[in-house]
Amino acid sequence: MNLVLDAGNTRVKLAVFQQDEILEKAICSSENFFEISGKLFQKYPGIGQGIVSNVGKLPENMLEKLPENIKMLHLDGEIKLPFRMKYTTPQSLGKDRIALIAAAVQQYRGKNVLVIDAGTCITYDF
């Protein structure tokens, strides 16, 4: 079981996955992150690993307080991806954008895809 954590500019989104199936989703603020994440860990004790995209206001020390037995991967411009990124400075590319493109590549393998993210900022990636 995996945990996906997306800390954006206004909200923190969490999802528990088993293979490619979403078992549960939750949205919270950084203020009630521990309450919401704690309920997910309690309900799904089989969570063993996860990935974090933190572009928002969730302090790194809060992530350090996640259960010790969970191996968390931090998404950044240096992460090895299952596709070739042509962006010349991937370190400056938003983590949320990298995650969205990775999902688009997974779902639409071999096809051209336009990804529009209408979050706090609207971005377009092709």
Short mmCIF file of N, CA and C in Angstrom, two decimals:
data_model
loop_
_atom_site.label_atom_id
_atom_site.label_comp_id
_atom_site.label_asym_id
_atom_site.label_seq_id
_atom_site.Cartn_x
_atom_site.Cartn_y
_atom_site.Cartn_z
N MET A 1 0.85 -1.17 0.00
CA MET A 1 0.00 0.00 0.00
C MET A 1 0.89 1.23 0.00
N ASN A 2 0.48 2.25 -0.75
CA ASN A 2 1.27 3.46 -0.90
C ASN A 2 0.46 4.70 -0.52
N LEU A 3 1.18 5.71 -0.04
CA LEU A 3 0.58 7.00 0.27
C LEU A 3 1.14 8.03 -0.71
N VAL A 4 0.27 8.80 -1.32
CA VAL A 4 0.68 9.91 -2.17
C VAL A 4 0.25 11.18 -1.45
N LEU A 5 1.20 12.08 -1.26
CA LEU A 5 0.95 13.31 -0.51
C LEU A 5 1.34 14.49 -1.39
N ASP A 6 0.40 15.35 -1.67
CA ASP A 6 0.63 16.55 -2.49
C ASP A 6 0.32 17.77 -1.66
N ALA A 7 1.37 18.45 -1.21
CA ALA A 7 1.21 19.67 -0.42
C ALA A 7 1.31 20.85 -1.35
N GLY A 8 0.17 21.42 -1.72
CA GLY A 8 0.13 22.54 -2.65
C GLY A 8 0.15 23.87 -1.92
N ASN A 9 -0.16 24.91 -2.65
CA ASN A 9 -0.13 26.25 -2.08
C ASN A 9 -1.25 26.50 -1.09
N THR A 10 -2.40 25.85 -1.29
CA THR A 10 -3.54 26.11 -0.41
C THR A 10 -4.01 24.89 0.36
N ARG A 11 -3.81 23.70 -0.17
CA ARG A 11 -4.30 22.48 0.50
C ARG A 11 -3.27 21.36 0.44
N VAL A 12 -3.45 20.41 1.33
CA VAL A 12 -2.66 19.18 1.31
C VAL A 12 -3.61 18.07 0.88
N LYS A 13 -3.23 17.35 -0.17
CA LYS A 13 -4.05 16.24 -0.66
C LYS A 13 -3.32 14.95 -0.38
N LEU A 14 -4.07 13.96 0.12
CA LEU A 14 -3.50 12.65 0.42
C LEU A 14 -4.34 11.59 -0.28
N ALA A 15 -3.69 10.53 -0.72
CA ALA A 15 -4.41 9.41 -1.33
C ALA A 15 -3.68 8.13 -0.96
N VAL A 16 -4.46 7.11 -0.63
CA VAL A 16 -3.93 5.79 -0.33
C VAL A 16 -4.19 4.91 -1.54
N PHE A 17 -3.14 4.29 -2.06
CA PHE A 17 -3.23 3.44 -3.24
C PHE A 17 -2.90 2.00 -2.90
N GLN A 18 -3.58 1.08 -3.55
CA GLN A 18 -3.22 -0.34 -3.56
C GLN A 18 -3.09 -0.65 -5.04
N GLN A 19 -1.85 -0.86 -5.51
CA GLN A 19 -1.56 -1.02 -6.94
C GLN A 19 -1.99 0.28 -7.64
N ASP A 20 -2.86 0.20 -8.63
CA ASP A 20 -3.33 1.39 -9.35
C ASP A 20 -4.69 1.88 -8.85
N GLU A 21 -5.19 1.29 -7.80
CA GLU A 21 -6.52 1.64 -7.29
C GLU A 21 -6.42 2.59 -6.10
N ILE A 22 -7.20 3.67 -6.17
CA ILE A 22 -7.26 4.61 -5.04
C ILE A 22 -8.24 4.05 -4.02
N LEU A 23 -7.76 3.81 -2.81
CA LEU A 23 -8.61 3.31 -1.75
C LEU A 23 -9.32 4.44 -1.02
N GLU A 24 -8.61 5.56 -0.85
CA GLU A 24 -9.21 6.69 -0.14
C GLU A 24 -8.44 7.96 -0.46
N LYS A 25 -9.18 9.08 -0.52
CA LYS A 25 -8.59 10.40 -0.73
C LYS A 25 -9.00 11.30 0.42
N ALA A 26 -8.13 12.25 0.74
CA ALA A 26 -8.43 13.23 1.78
C ALA A 26 -7.79 14.55 1.42
N ILE A 27 -8.45 15.62 1.80
CA ILE A 27 -7.94 16.98 1.59
C ILE A 27 -7.97 17.69 2.93
N CYS A 28 -6.86 18.38 3.24
CA CYS A 28 -6.82 19.08 4.52
C CYS A 28 -5.92 20.31 4.39
N SER A 29 -5.85 21.06 5.46
CA SER A 29 -4.91 22.18 5.54
C SER A 29 -3.67 21.69 6.27
N SER A 30 -2.62 22.48 6.26
CA SER A 30 -1.43 22.07 7.00
C SER A 30 -1.72 22.03 8.50
N GLU A 31 -2.70 22.82 8.95
CA GLU A 31 -3.03 22.85 10.38
C GLU A 31 -3.62 21.53 10.87
N ASN A 32 -4.41 20.84 10.04
CA ASN A 32 -4.98 19.57 10.51
C ASN A 32 -4.40 18.36 9.77
N PHE A 33 -3.19 18.54 9.23
CA PHE A 33 -2.51 17.47 8.51
C PHE A 33 -2.31 16.22 9.38
N PHE A 34 -1.84 16.39 10.61
CA PHE A 34 -1.58 15.23 11.47
C PHE A 34 -2.85 14.48 11.83
N GLU A 35 -3.92 15.21 12.05
CA GLU A 35 -5.20 14.57 12.37
C GLU A 35 -5.65 13.70 11.19
N ILE A 36 -5.65 14.26 10.00
CA ILE A 36 -6.13 13.55 8.81
C ILE A 36 -5.19 12.41 8.43
N SER A 37 -3.89 12.68 8.39
CA SER A 37 -2.94 11.63 8.03
C SER A 37 -2.94 10.51 9.08
N GLY A 38 -3.09 10.87 10.34
CA GLY A 38 -3.15 9.86 11.40
C GLY A 38 -4.32 8.91 11.22
N LYS A 39 -5.47 9.45 10.82
CA LYS A 39 -6.64 8.60 10.58
C LYS A 39 -6.38 7.64 9.42
N LEU A 40 -5.69 8.13 8.38
CA LEU A 40 -5.38 7.25 7.24
C LEU A 40 -4.42 6.14 7.64
N PHE A 41 -3.39 6.48 8.42
CA PHE A 41 -2.43 5.46 8.86
C PHE A 41 -3.09 4.44 9.79
N GLN A 42 -4.04 4.90 10.58
CA GLN A 42 -4.76 4.00 11.46
C GLN A 42 -5.67 3.06 10.67
N LYS A 43 -6.36 3.60 9.67
CA LYS A 43 -7.27 2.81 8.86
C LYS A 43 -6.54 1.86 7.92
N TYR A 44 -5.35 2.28 7.45
CA TYR A 44 -4.57 1.48 6.49
C TYR A 44 -3.18 1.21 7.06
N PRO A 45 -3.06 0.30 8.02
CA PRO A 45 -1.75 0.04 8.62
C PRO A 45 -0.75 -0.60 7.65
N GLY A 46 -1.23 -1.03 6.49
CA GLY A 46 -0.35 -1.64 5.50
C GLY A 46 0.41 -0.64 4.64
N ILE A 47 0.23 0.67 4.89
CA ILE A 47 0.98 1.66 4.13
C ILE A 47 2.45 1.49 4.48
N GLY A 48 3.26 1.20 3.45
CA GLY A 48 4.68 0.96 3.69
C GLY A 48 5.60 1.96 3.03
N GLN A 49 5.07 2.65 2.04
CA GLN A 49 5.90 3.64 1.35
C GLN A 49 5.01 4.71 0.74
N GLY A 50 5.65 5.79 0.30
CA GLY A 50 4.88 6.86 -0.29
C GLY A 50 5.77 7.83 -1.03
N ILE A 51 5.13 8.80 -1.62
CA ILE A 51 5.84 9.86 -2.33
C ILE A 51 5.23 11.19 -1.92
N VAL A 52 6.09 12.20 -1.81
CA VAL A 52 5.68 13.53 -1.36
C VAL A 52 6.04 14.55 -2.43
N SER A 53 5.08 15.37 -2.78
CA SER A 53 5.31 16.56 -3.60
C SER A 53 4.93 17.74 -2.73
N ASN A 54 5.92 18.46 -2.26
CA ASN A 54 5.67 19.55 -1.32
C ASN A 54 6.08 20.88 -1.96
N VAL A 55 5.10 21.57 -2.55
CA VAL A 55 5.36 22.88 -3.13
C VAL A 55 4.72 23.99 -2.30
N GLY A 56 4.03 23.59 -1.27
CA GLY A 56 3.26 24.56 -0.51
C GLY A 56 3.86 24.92 0.82
N LYS A 57 2.99 25.02 1.78
CA LYS A 57 3.38 25.52 3.08
C LYS A 57 3.48 24.45 4.16
N LEU A 58 3.66 23.20 3.74
CA LEU A 58 3.80 22.13 4.72
C LEU A 58 5.28 22.04 5.11
N PRO A 59 5.61 22.44 6.33
CA PRO A 59 7.02 22.44 6.75
C PRO A 59 7.63 21.03 6.69
N GLU A 60 8.88 20.96 6.27
CA GLU A 60 9.57 19.67 6.16
C GLU A 60 9.59 18.93 7.50
N ASN A 61 9.69 19.67 8.62
CA ASN A 61 9.73 18.99 9.92
C ASN A 61 8.43 18.26 10.22
N MET A 62 7.32 18.67 9.56
CA MET A 62 6.06 17.94 9.74
C MET A 62 6.15 16.58 9.05
N LEU A 63 6.81 16.54 7.89
CA LEU A 63 6.97 15.28 7.17
C LEU A 63 7.86 14.30 7.94
N GLU A 64 8.80 14.84 8.71
CA GLU A 64 9.69 14.00 9.51
C GLU A 64 8.93 13.29 10.62
N LYS A 65 7.74 13.78 10.95
CA LYS A 65 6.95 13.18 12.02
C LYS A 65 6.02 12.07 11.53
N LEU A 66 6.08 11.75 10.23
CA LEU A 66 5.30 10.61 9.72
C LEU A 66 5.85 9.33 10.34
N PRO A 67 5.06 8.28 10.39
CA PRO A 67 5.56 7.04 11.00
C PRO A 67 6.90 6.60 10.41
N GLU A 68 7.80 6.17 11.29
CA GLU A 68 9.17 5.82 10.90
C GLU A 68 9.24 4.64 9.94
N ASN A 69 8.27 3.75 9.99
CA ASN A 69 8.32 2.54 9.17
C ASN A 69 7.92 2.80 7.72
N ILE A 70 7.57 4.02 7.39
CA ILE A 70 7.13 4.34 6.04
C ILE A 70 8.28 5.02 5.29
N LYS A 71 8.66 4.40 4.18
CA LYS A 71 9.72 4.94 3.34
C LYS A 71 9.10 5.98 2.40
N MET A 72 9.48 7.25 2.59
CA MET A 72 8.91 8.34 1.78
C MET A 72 9.95 8.83 0.78
N LEU A 73 9.53 8.91 -0.47
CA LEU A 73 10.34 9.45 -1.55
C LEU A 73 9.90 10.88 -1.77
N HIS A 74 10.85 11.80 -1.86
CA HIS A 74 10.53 13.21 -2.08
C HIS A 74 10.70 13.53 -3.56
N LEU A 75 9.63 13.97 -4.19
CA LEU A 75 9.64 14.29 -5.61
C LEU A 75 10.37 15.61 -5.83
N ASP A 76 11.33 15.60 -6.75
CA ASP A 76 12.03 16.82 -7.13
C ASP A 76 12.56 16.67 -8.55
N GLY A 77 13.25 17.67 -9.05
CA GLY A 77 13.75 17.68 -10.41
C GLY A 77 14.87 16.69 -10.67
N GLU A 78 15.39 16.07 -9.62
CA GLU A 78 16.49 15.11 -9.76
C GLU A 78 16.03 13.66 -9.79
N ILE A 79 14.75 13.42 -9.55
CA ILE A 79 14.24 12.06 -9.44
C ILE A 79 14.28 11.36 -10.81
N LYS A 80 14.58 10.08 -10.79
CA LYS A 80 14.60 9.30 -12.03
C LYS A 80 13.15 9.05 -12.46
N LEU A 81 12.86 9.39 -13.71
CA LEU A 81 11.49 9.30 -14.23
C LEU A 81 11.41 8.27 -15.35
N PRO A 82 10.21 7.73 -15.59
CA PRO A 82 10.06 6.73 -16.65
C PRO A 82 9.87 7.35 -18.05
N PHE A 83 10.36 8.56 -18.22
CA PHE A 83 10.28 9.25 -19.51
C PHE A 83 11.40 10.27 -19.57
N ARG A 84 11.67 10.75 -20.77
CA ARG A 84 12.72 11.74 -20.96
C ARG A 84 12.11 13.13 -20.90
N MET A 85 12.62 13.93 -19.98
CA MET A 85 12.11 15.29 -19.82
C MET A 85 13.00 16.22 -20.64
N LYS A 86 12.38 17.06 -21.46
CA LYS A 86 13.13 17.98 -22.31
C LYS A 86 13.26 19.37 -21.69
N TYR A 87 12.74 19.55 -20.51
CA TYR A 87 12.83 20.83 -19.82
C TYR A 87 14.29 21.09 -19.48
N THR A 88 14.84 22.23 -19.87
CA THR A 88 16.28 22.47 -19.73
C THR A 88 16.74 22.62 -18.28
N THR A 89 15.86 23.07 -17.40
CA THR A 89 16.24 23.21 -15.99
C THR A 89 15.21 22.50 -15.12
N PRO A 90 15.25 21.15 -15.07
CA PRO A 90 14.23 20.42 -14.30
C PRO A 90 14.21 20.76 -12.81
N GLN A 91 15.33 21.29 -12.28
CA GLN A 91 15.37 21.66 -10.86
C GLN A 91 14.43 22.83 -10.57
N SER A 92 14.13 23.63 -11.59
CA SER A 92 13.25 24.78 -11.37
C SER A 92 11.80 24.49 -11.77
N LEU A 93 11.56 23.30 -12.29
CA LEU A 93 10.20 22.93 -12.67
C LEU A 93 9.43 22.50 -11.42
N GLY A 94 8.21 22.95 -11.30
CA GLY A 94 7.39 22.62 -10.13
C GLY A 94 7.19 21.12 -9.96
N LYS A 95 7.31 20.67 -8.74
CA LYS A 95 7.14 19.24 -8.43
C LYS A 95 5.76 18.74 -8.81
N ASP A 96 4.77 19.60 -8.64
CA ASP A 96 3.41 19.23 -9.01
C ASP A 96 3.29 18.99 -10.51
N ARG A 97 4.01 19.78 -11.28
CA ARG A 97 3.98 19.62 -12.73
C ARG A 97 4.67 18.33 -13.14
N ILE A 98 5.77 17.99 -12.50
CA ILE A 98 6.46 16.73 -12.79
C ILE A 98 5.54 15.55 -12.50
N ALA A 99 4.84 15.61 -11.37
CA ALA A 99 3.92 14.52 -11.00
C ALA A 99 2.80 14.37 -12.01
N LEU A 100 2.24 15.48 -12.46
CA LEU A 100 1.14 15.42 -13.44
C LEU A 100 1.61 14.84 -14.77
N ILE A 101 2.79 15.21 -15.20
CA ILE A 101 3.31 14.68 -16.46
C ILE A 101 3.60 13.19 -16.32
N ALA A 102 4.14 12.77 -15.18
CA ALA A 102 4.39 11.34 -14.96
C ALA A 102 3.08 10.55 -15.04
N ALA A 103 2.01 11.09 -14.48
CA ALA A 103 0.70 10.42 -14.54
C ALA A 103 0.18 10.38 -15.96
N ALA A 104 0.36 11.48 -16.71
CA ALA A 104 -0.11 11.51 -18.10
C ALA A 104 0.65 10.51 -18.96
N VAL A 105 1.95 10.40 -18.74
CA VAL A 105 2.76 9.43 -19.49
C VAL A 105 2.30 8.01 -19.17
N GLN A 106 1.99 7.76 -17.92
CA GLN A 106 1.52 6.43 -17.50
C GLN A 106 0.18 6.09 -18.14
N GLN A 107 -0.73 7.03 -18.16
CA GLN A 107 -2.08 6.76 -18.67
C GLN A 107 -2.20 6.82 -20.18
N TYR A 108 -1.36 7.64 -20.82
CA TYR A 108 -1.47 7.85 -22.27
C TYR A 108 -0.13 7.57 -22.95
N ARG A 109 0.46 6.44 -22.61
CA ARG A 109 1.78 6.07 -23.11
C ARG A 109 1.86 6.17 -24.65
N GLY A 110 2.90 6.87 -25.14
CA GLY A 110 3.14 6.97 -26.56
C GLY A 110 2.29 7.99 -27.29
N LYS A 111 1.49 8.76 -26.56
CA LYS A 111 0.61 9.76 -27.19
C LYS A 111 1.02 11.16 -26.73
N ASN A 112 0.75 12.13 -27.58
CA ASN A 112 0.94 13.52 -27.19
C ASN A 112 -0.22 13.92 -26.28
N VAL A 113 0.12 14.60 -25.18
CA VAL A 113 -0.89 14.95 -24.19
C VAL A 113 -0.67 16.39 -23.73
N LEU A 114 -1.74 17.14 -23.64
CA LEU A 114 -1.70 18.46 -23.04
C LEU A 114 -2.29 18.34 -21.64
N VAL A 115 -1.50 18.71 -20.63
CA VAL A 115 -1.95 18.64 -19.24
C VAL A 115 -2.17 20.07 -18.75
N ILE A 116 -3.39 20.34 -18.30
CA ILE A 116 -3.73 21.66 -17.76
C ILE A 116 -4.05 21.47 -16.28
N ASP A 117 -3.32 22.18 -15.45
CA ASP A 117 -3.53 22.11 -14.00
C ASP A 117 -4.13 23.43 -13.55
N ALA A 118 -5.35 23.38 -13.06
CA ALA A 118 -6.03 24.58 -12.60
C ALA A 118 -6.02 24.62 -11.08
N GLY A 119 -4.83 24.81 -10.52
CA GLY A 119 -4.68 24.95 -9.07
C GLY A 119 -4.63 26.42 -8.73
N THR A 120 -3.80 26.78 -7.76
CA THR A 120 -3.62 28.19 -7.41
C THR A 120 -3.09 28.95 -8.63
N CYS A 121 -2.24 28.29 -9.39
CA CYS A 121 -1.71 28.83 -10.63
C CYS A 121 -2.13 27.89 -11.76
N ILE A 122 -2.51 28.41 -12.90
CA ILE A 122 -2.87 27.57 -14.04
C ILE A 122 -1.62 27.33 -14.87
N THR A 123 -1.29 26.04 -15.08
CA THR A 123 -0.12 25.68 -15.87
C THR A 123 -0.53 24.77 -17.02
N TYR A 124 0.26 24.82 -18.08
CA TYR A 124 0.05 23.99 -19.27
C TYR A 124 1.35 23.26 -19.56
N ASP A 125 1.27 21.96 -19.74
CA ASP A 125 2.43 21.16 -20.10
C ASP A 125 2.05 20.25 -21.25
N PHE A 126 2.95 20.13 -22.24
CA PHE A 126 2.69 19.29 -23.40
C PHE A 126 3.77 18.22 -23.47
#
